[in-house]
PDB file of C-alpha atoms in Angstrom:
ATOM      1  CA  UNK A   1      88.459  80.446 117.879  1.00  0.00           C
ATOM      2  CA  UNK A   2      89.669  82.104 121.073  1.00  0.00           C
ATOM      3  CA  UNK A   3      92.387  79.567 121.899  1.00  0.00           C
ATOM      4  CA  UNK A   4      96.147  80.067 120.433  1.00  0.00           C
ATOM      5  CA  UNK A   5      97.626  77.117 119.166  1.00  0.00           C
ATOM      6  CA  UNK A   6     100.787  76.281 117.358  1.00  0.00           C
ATOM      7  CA  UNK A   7     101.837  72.827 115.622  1.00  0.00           C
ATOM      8  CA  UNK A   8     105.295  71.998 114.981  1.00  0.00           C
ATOM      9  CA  UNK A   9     105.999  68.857 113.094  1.00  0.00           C
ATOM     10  CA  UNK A  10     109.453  67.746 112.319  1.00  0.00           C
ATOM     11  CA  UNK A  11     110.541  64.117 110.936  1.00  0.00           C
ATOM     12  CA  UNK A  12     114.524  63.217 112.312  1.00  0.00           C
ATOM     13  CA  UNK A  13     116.454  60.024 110.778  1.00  0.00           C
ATOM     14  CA  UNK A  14     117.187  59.081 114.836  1.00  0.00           C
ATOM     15  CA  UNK A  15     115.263  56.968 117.075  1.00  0.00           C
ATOM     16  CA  UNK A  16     112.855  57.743 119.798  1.00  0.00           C
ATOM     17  CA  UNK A  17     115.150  56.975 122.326  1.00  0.00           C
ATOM     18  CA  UNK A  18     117.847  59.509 121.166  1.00  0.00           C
ATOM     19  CA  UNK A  19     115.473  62.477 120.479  1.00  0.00           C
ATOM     20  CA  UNK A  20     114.151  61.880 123.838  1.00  0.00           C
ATOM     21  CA  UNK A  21     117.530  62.358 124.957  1.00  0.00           C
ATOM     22  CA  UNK A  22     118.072  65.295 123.108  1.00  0.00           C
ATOM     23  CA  UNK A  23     114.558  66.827 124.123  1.00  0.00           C
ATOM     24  CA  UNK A  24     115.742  66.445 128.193  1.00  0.00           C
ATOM     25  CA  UNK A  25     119.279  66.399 128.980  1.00  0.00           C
ATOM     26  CA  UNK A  26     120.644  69.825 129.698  1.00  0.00           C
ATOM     27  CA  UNK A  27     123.780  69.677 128.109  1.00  0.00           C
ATOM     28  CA  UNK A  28     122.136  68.422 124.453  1.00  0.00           C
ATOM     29  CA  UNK A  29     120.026  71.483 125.056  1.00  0.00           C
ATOM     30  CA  UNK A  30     122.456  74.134 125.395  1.00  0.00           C
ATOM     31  CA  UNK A  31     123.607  72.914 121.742  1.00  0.00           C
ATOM     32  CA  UNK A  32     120.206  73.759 119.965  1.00  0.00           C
ATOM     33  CA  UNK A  33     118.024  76.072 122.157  1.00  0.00           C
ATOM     34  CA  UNK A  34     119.719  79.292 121.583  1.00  0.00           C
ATOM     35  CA  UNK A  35     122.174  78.475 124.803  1.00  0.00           C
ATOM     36  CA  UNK A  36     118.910  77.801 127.102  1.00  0.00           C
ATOM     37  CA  UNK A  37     118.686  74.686 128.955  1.00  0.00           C
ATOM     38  CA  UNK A  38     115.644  72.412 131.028  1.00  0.00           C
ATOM     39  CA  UNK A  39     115.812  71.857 134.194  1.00  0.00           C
ATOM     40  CA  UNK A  40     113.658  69.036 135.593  1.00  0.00           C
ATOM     41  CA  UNK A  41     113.548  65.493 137.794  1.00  0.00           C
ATOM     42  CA  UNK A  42     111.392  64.541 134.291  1.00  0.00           C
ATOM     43  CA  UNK A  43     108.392  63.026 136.437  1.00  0.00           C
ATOM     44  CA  UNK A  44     105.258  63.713 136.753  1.00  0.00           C
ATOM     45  CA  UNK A  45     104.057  66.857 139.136  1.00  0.00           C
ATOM     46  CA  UNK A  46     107.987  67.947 139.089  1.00  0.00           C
ATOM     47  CA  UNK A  47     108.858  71.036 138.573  1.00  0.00           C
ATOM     48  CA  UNK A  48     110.419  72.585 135.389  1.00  0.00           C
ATOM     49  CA  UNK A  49     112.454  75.443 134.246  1.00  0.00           C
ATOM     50  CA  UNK A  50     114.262  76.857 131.503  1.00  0.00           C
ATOM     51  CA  UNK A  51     117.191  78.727 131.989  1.00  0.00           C
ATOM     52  CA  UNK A  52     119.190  80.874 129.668  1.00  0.00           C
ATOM     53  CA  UNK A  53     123.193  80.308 129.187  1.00  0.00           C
ATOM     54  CA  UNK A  54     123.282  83.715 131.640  1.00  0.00           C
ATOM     55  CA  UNK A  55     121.457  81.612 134.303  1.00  0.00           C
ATOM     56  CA  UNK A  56     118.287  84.154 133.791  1.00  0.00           C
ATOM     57  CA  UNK A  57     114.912  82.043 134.361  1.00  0.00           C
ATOM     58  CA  UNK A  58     112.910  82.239 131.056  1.00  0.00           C
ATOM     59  CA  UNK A  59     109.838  80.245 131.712  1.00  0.00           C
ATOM     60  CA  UNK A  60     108.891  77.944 134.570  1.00  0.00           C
ATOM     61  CA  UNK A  61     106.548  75.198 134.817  1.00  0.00           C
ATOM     62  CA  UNK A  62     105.727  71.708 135.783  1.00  0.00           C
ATOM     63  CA  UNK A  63     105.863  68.152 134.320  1.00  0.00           C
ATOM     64  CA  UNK A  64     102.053  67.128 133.603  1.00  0.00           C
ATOM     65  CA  UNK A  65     102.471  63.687 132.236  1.00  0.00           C
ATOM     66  CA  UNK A  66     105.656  62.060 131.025  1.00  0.00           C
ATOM     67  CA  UNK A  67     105.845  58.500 129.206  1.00  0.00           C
ATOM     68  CA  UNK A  68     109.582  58.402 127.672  1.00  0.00           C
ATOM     69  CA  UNK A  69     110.215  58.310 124.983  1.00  0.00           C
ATOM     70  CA  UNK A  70     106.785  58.648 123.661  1.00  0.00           C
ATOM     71  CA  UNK A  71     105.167  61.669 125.530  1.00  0.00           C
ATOM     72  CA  UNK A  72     105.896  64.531 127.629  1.00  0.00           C
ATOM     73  CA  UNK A  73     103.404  67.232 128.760  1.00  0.00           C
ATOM     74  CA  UNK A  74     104.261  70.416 130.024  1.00  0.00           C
ATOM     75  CA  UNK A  75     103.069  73.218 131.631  1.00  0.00           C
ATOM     76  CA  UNK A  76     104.311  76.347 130.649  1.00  0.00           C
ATOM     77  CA  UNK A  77     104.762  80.173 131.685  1.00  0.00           C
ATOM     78  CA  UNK A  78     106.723  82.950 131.020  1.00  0.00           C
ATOM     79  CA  UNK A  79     108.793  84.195 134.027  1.00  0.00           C
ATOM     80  CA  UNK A  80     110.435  86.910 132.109  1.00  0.00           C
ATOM     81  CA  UNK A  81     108.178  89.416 130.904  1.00  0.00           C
ATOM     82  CA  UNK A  82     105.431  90.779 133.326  1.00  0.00           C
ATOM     83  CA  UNK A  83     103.107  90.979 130.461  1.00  0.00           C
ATOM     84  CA  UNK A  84     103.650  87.570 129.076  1.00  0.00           C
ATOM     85  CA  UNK A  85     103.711  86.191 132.922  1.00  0.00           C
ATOM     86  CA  UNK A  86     100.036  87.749 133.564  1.00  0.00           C
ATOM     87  CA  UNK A  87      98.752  85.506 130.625  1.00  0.00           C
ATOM     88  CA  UNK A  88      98.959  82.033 132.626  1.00  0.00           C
ATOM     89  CA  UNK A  89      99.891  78.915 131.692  1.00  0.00           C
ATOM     90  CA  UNK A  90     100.080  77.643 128.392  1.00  0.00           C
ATOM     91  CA  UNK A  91     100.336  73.906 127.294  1.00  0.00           C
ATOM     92  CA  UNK A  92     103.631  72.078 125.507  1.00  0.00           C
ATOM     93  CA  UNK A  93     102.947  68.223 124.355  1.00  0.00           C
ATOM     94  CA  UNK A  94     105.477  66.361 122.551  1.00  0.00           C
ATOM     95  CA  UNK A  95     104.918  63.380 120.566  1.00  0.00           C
ATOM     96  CA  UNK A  96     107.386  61.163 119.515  1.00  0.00           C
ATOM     97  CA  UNK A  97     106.469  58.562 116.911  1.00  0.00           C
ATOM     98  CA  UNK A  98     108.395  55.964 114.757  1.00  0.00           C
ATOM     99  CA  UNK A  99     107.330  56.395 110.979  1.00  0.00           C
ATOM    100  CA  UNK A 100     109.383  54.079 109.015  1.00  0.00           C
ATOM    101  CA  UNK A 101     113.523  55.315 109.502  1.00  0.00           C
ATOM    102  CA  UNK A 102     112.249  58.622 110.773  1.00  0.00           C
ATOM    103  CA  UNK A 103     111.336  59.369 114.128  1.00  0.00           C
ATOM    104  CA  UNK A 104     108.402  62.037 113.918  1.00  0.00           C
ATOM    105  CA  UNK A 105     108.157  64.559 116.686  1.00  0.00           C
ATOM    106  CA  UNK A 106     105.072  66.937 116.919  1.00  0.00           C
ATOM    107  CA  UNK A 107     105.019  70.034 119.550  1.00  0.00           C
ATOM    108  CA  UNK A 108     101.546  71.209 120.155  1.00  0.00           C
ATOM    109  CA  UNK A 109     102.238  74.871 122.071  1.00  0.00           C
ATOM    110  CA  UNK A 110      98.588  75.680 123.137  1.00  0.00           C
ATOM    111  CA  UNK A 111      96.830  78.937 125.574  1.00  0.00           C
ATOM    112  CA  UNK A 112      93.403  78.584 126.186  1.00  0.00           C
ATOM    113  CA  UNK A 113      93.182  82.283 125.324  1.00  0.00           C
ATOM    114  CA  UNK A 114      94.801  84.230 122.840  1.00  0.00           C
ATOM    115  CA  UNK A 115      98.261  84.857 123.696  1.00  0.00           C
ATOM    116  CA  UNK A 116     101.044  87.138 123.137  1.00  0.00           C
ATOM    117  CA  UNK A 117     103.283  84.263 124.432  1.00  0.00           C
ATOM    118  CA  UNK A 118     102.407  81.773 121.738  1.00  0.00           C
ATOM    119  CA  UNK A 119     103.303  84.063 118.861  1.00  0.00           C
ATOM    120  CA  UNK A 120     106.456  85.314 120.381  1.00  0.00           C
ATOM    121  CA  UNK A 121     107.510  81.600 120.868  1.00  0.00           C
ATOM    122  CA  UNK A 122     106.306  80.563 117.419  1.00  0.00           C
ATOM    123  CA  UNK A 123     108.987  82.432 116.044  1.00  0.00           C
ATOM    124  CA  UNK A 124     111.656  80.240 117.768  1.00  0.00           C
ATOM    125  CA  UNK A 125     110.032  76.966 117.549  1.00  0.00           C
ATOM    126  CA  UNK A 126     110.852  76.331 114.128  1.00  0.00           C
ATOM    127  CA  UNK A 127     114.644  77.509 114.426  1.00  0.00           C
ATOM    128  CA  UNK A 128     115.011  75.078 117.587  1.00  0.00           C
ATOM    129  CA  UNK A 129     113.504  71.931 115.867  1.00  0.00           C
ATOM    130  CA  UNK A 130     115.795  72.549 112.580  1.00  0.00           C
ATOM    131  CA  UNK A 131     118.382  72.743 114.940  1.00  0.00           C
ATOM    132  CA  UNK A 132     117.571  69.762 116.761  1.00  0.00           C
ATOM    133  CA  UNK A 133     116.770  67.472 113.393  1.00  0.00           C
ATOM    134  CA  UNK A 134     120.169  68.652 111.893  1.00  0.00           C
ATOM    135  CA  UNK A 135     122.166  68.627 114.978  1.00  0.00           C
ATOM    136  CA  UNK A 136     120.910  64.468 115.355  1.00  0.00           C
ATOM    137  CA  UNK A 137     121.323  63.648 111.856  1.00  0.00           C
ATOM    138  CA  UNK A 138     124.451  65.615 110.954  1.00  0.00           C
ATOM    139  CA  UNK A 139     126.049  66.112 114.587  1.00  0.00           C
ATOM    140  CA  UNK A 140     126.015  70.155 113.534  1.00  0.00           C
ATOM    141  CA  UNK A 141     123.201  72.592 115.080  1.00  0.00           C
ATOM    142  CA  UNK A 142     122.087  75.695 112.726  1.00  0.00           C
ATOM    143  CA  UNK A 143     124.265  78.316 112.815  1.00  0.00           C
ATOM    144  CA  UNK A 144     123.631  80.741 115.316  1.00  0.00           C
ATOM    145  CA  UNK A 145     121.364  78.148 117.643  1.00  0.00           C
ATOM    146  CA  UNK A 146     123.881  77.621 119.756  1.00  0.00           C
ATOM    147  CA  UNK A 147     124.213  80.786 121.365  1.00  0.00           C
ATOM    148  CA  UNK A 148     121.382  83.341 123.154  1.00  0.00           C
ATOM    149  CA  UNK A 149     119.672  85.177 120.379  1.00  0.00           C
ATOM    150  CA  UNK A 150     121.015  88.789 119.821  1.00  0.00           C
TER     151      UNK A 150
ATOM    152  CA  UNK B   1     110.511  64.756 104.431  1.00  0.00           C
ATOM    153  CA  UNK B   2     111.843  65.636 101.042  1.00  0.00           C
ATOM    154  CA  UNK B   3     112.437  68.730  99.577  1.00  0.00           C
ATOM    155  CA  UNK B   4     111.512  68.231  96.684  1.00  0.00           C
ATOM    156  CA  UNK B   5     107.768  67.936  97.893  1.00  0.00           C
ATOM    157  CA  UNK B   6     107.650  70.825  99.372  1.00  0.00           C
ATOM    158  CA  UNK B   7     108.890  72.758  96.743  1.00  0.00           C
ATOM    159  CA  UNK B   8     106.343  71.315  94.577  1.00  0.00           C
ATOM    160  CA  UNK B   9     103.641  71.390  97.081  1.00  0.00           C
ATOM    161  CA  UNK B  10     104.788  75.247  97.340  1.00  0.00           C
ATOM    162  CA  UNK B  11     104.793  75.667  93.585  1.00  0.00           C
ATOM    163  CA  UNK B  12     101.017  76.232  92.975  1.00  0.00           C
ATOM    164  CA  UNK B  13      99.253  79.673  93.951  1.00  0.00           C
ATOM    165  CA  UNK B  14      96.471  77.858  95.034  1.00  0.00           C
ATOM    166  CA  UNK B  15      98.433  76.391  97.638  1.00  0.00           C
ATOM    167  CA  UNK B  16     100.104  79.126  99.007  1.00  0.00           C
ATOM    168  CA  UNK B  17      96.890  80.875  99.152  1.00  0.00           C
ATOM    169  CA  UNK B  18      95.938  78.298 101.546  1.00  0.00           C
ATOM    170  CA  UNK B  19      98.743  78.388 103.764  1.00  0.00           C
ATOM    171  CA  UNK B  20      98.407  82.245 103.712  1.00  0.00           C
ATOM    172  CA  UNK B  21      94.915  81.921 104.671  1.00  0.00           C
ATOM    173  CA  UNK B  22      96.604  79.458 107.989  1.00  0.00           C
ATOM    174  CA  UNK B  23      99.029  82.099 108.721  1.00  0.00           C
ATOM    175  CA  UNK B  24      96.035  84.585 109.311  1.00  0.00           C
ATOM    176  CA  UNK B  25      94.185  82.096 111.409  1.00  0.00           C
ATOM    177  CA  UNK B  26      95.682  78.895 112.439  1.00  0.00           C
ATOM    178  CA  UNK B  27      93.678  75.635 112.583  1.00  0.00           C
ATOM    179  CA  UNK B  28      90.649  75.971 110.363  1.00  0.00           C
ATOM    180  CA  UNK B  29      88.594  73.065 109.572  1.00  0.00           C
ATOM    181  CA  UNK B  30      87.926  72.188 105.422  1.00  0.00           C
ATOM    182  CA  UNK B  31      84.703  74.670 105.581  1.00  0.00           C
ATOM    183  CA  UNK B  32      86.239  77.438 106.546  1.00  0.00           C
ATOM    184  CA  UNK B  33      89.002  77.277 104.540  1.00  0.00           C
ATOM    185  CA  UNK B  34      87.061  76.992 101.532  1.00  0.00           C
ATOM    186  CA  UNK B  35      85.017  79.951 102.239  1.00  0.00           C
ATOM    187  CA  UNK B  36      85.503  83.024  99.732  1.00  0.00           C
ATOM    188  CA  UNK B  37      87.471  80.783  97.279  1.00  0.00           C
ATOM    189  CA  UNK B  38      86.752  80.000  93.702  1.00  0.00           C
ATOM    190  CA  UNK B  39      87.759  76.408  94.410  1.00  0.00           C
ATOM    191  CA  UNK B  40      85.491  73.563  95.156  1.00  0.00           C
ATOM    192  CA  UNK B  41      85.493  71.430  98.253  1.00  0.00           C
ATOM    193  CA  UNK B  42      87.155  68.623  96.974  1.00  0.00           C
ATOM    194  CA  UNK B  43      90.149  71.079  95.030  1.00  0.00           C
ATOM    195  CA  UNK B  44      90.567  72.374  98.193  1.00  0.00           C
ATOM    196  CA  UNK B  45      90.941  69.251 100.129  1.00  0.00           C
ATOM    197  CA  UNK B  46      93.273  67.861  97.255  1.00  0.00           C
ATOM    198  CA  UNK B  47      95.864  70.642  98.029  1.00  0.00           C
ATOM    199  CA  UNK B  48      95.258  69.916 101.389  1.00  0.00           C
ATOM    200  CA  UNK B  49      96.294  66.910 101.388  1.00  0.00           C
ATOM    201  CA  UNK B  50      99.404  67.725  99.093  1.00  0.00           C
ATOM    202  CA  UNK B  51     100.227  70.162 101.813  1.00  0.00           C
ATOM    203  CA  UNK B  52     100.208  67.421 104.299  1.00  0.00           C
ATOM    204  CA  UNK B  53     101.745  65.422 102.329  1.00  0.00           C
ATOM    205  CA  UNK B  54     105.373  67.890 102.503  1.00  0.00           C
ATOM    206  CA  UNK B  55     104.993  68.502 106.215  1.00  0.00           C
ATOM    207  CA  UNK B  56     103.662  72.233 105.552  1.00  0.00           C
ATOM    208  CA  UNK B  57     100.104  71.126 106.881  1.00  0.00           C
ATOM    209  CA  UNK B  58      99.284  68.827 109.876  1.00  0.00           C
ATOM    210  CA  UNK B  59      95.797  68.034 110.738  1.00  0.00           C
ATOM    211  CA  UNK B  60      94.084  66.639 114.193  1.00  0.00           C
ATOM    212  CA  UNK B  61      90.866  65.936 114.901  1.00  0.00           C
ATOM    213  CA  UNK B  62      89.591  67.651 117.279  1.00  0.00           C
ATOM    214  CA  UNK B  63      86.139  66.858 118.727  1.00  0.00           C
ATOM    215  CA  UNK B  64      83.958  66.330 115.715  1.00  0.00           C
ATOM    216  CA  UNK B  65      86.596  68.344 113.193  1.00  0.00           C
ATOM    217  CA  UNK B  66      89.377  68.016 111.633  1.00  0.00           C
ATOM    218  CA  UNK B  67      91.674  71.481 111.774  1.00  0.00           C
ATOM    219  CA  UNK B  68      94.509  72.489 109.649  1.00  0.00           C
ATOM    220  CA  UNK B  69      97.259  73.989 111.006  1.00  0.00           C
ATOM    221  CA  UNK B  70     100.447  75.237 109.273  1.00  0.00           C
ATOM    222  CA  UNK B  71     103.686  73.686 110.033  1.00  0.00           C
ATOM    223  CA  UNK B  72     106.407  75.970 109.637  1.00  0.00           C
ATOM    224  CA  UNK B  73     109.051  73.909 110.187  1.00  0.00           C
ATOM    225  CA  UNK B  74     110.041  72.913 106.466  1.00  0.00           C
ATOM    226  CA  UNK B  75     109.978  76.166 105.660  1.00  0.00           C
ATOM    227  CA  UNK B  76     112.451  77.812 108.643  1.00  0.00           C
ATOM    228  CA  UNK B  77     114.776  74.294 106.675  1.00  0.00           C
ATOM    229  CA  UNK B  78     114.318  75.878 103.292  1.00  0.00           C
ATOM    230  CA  UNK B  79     115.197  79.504 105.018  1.00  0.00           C
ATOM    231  CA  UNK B  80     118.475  77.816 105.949  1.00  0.00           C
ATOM    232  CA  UNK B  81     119.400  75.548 103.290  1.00  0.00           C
ATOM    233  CA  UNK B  82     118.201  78.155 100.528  1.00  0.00           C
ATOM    234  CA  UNK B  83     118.980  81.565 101.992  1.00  0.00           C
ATOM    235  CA  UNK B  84     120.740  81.327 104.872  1.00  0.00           C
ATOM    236  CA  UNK B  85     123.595  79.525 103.294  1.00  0.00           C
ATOM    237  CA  UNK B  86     124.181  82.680 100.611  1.00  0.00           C
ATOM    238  CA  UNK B  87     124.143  85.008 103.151  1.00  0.00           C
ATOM    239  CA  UNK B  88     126.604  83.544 105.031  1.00  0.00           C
ATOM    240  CA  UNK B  89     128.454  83.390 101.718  1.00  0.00           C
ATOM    241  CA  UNK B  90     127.789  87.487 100.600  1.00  0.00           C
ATOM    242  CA  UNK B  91     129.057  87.803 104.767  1.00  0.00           C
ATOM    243  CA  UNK B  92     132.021  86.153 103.916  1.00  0.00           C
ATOM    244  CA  UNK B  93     133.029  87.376 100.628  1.00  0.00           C
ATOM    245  CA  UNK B  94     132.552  90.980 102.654  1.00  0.00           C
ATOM    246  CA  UNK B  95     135.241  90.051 105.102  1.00  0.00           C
ATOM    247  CA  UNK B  96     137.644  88.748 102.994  1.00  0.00           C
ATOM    248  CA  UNK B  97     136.971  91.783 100.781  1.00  0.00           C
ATOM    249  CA  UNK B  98     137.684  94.268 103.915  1.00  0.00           C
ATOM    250  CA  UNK B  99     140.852  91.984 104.896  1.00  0.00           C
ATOM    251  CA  UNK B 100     142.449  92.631 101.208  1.00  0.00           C
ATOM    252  CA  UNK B 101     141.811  96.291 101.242  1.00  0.00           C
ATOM    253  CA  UNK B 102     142.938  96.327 104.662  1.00  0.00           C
ATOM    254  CA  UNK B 103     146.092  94.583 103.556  1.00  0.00           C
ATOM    255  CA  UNK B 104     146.845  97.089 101.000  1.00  0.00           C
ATOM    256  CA  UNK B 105     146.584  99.613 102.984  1.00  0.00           C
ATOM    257  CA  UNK B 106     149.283  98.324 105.140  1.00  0.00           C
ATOM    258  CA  UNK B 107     151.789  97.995 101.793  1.00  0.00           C
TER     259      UNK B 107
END
């Protein structure tokens, strides 16, 4: 298989309409994503950024589809590192679904080629999504989420 | 998703073989994950679906397959809960260790 493709499954005791909150609203973000924060008008064809808590652009983008508080498609570069830039775009869908209490939440993180990107970022997604799930059921983030990565 | 399942989905070798075969190469369909194992086609698709079961696997069809891809995320939650939380601990006993000796030294 040439493509690179992550999965990233996490079940939250919140509802859909919270952890879509927490997903796009820059100030929730700064609390989970190692100090970074979006930066989007959240429609379709707008732009996207995300921005690190020293203002640096990380990775730029655009809003492919959105349907809140189900669905949100992005498209995805890195702006940071020349190499990482040169690989394209990559592909971010989220998925929120109600199972039961729980609120699932899947993040498919997908390159049509093999990429450096996607296994740099699979490193972080699973921190961030901890972070997230115990920062909406306990009102704590995971240590050490809530500041850039040293 | 309970931790208890995924310590028991985690507690079989067969199991983790799997998942170590989906950290190698991530989203294999049931044939190719079976390939150069001593376990049949339905064993395999039994742990599988344990897997699944604790959030470690997720599947999606994709055209006419189904692929497997690891989840990580349960076990970055068992990093923190099960490790993470000592080391913090051995961190702090270290400071408070240096702060008495430090102490003394002032005496």
């Amino acid at each position: 298989m040439s493509e690179s493709k992550f999965v990233y499954v996490t079940y939250i005791r919140t509802s859909a309409e919270k952890l879509w909150h927490a997903l796009t609203d820059t100030e929730f973000n700064r609390k989970y994503w190692f100090g970074c924060h979006q930066e989007s008008k959240w429609k379709q064809g707008a732009e996207w950024k995300l921005t690190g808590s020293d203002g640096r652009l990380y990775d730029s983008g655009e809003v492919l589809e959105i349907d809140p508080p189900r669905r949100l498609v992005l498209k995805w570069r890195n702006d940071w590192l020349p190499e990482l830039k040169d690989e394209g775009w990559s592909r971010c869908v989220f998925e929120i679904e109600t199972d039961g209490e729980m609120t699932k939440l899947s993040v498919t993180h997908t390159t049509e080629r093999p990429s450096i990107f996607i296994e740099k970022v699979s490193n972080g997604w699973p921190k961030i999504l901890s972070s997230l799930k115990s920062l909406l059921e306990t009102g704590q983030p995971l240590p050490r989420t809530d500041q850039p990565k040293s | 998703m309970s931790m208890d399942r995924v310590f028991r989905a985690l507690a079989d070798r067969s199991r983790r073989r799997l998942l170590d075969r989906l950290h190698a190469r991530n989203g294999q369909a049931l044939g190719e994950l079976c390939e150069g194992l001593d376990m049949t086609r339905q064993a395999v698709s039994k742990h599988l679906a344990i897997l699944e079961e604790a959030n470690l696997v997720v599947s999606r069809k994709e055209g006419r397959v189904r692929l497997h891809f690891i989840n990580p995320v349960p076990i970055n939650e068992i990093a923190d809960r099960w490790i993470g939380k000592f080391e913090r601990g051995r961190l702090r006993a270290l400071a408070d260790l240096k702060h008495r000796l430090e102490e003394k030294t002032d005496e």
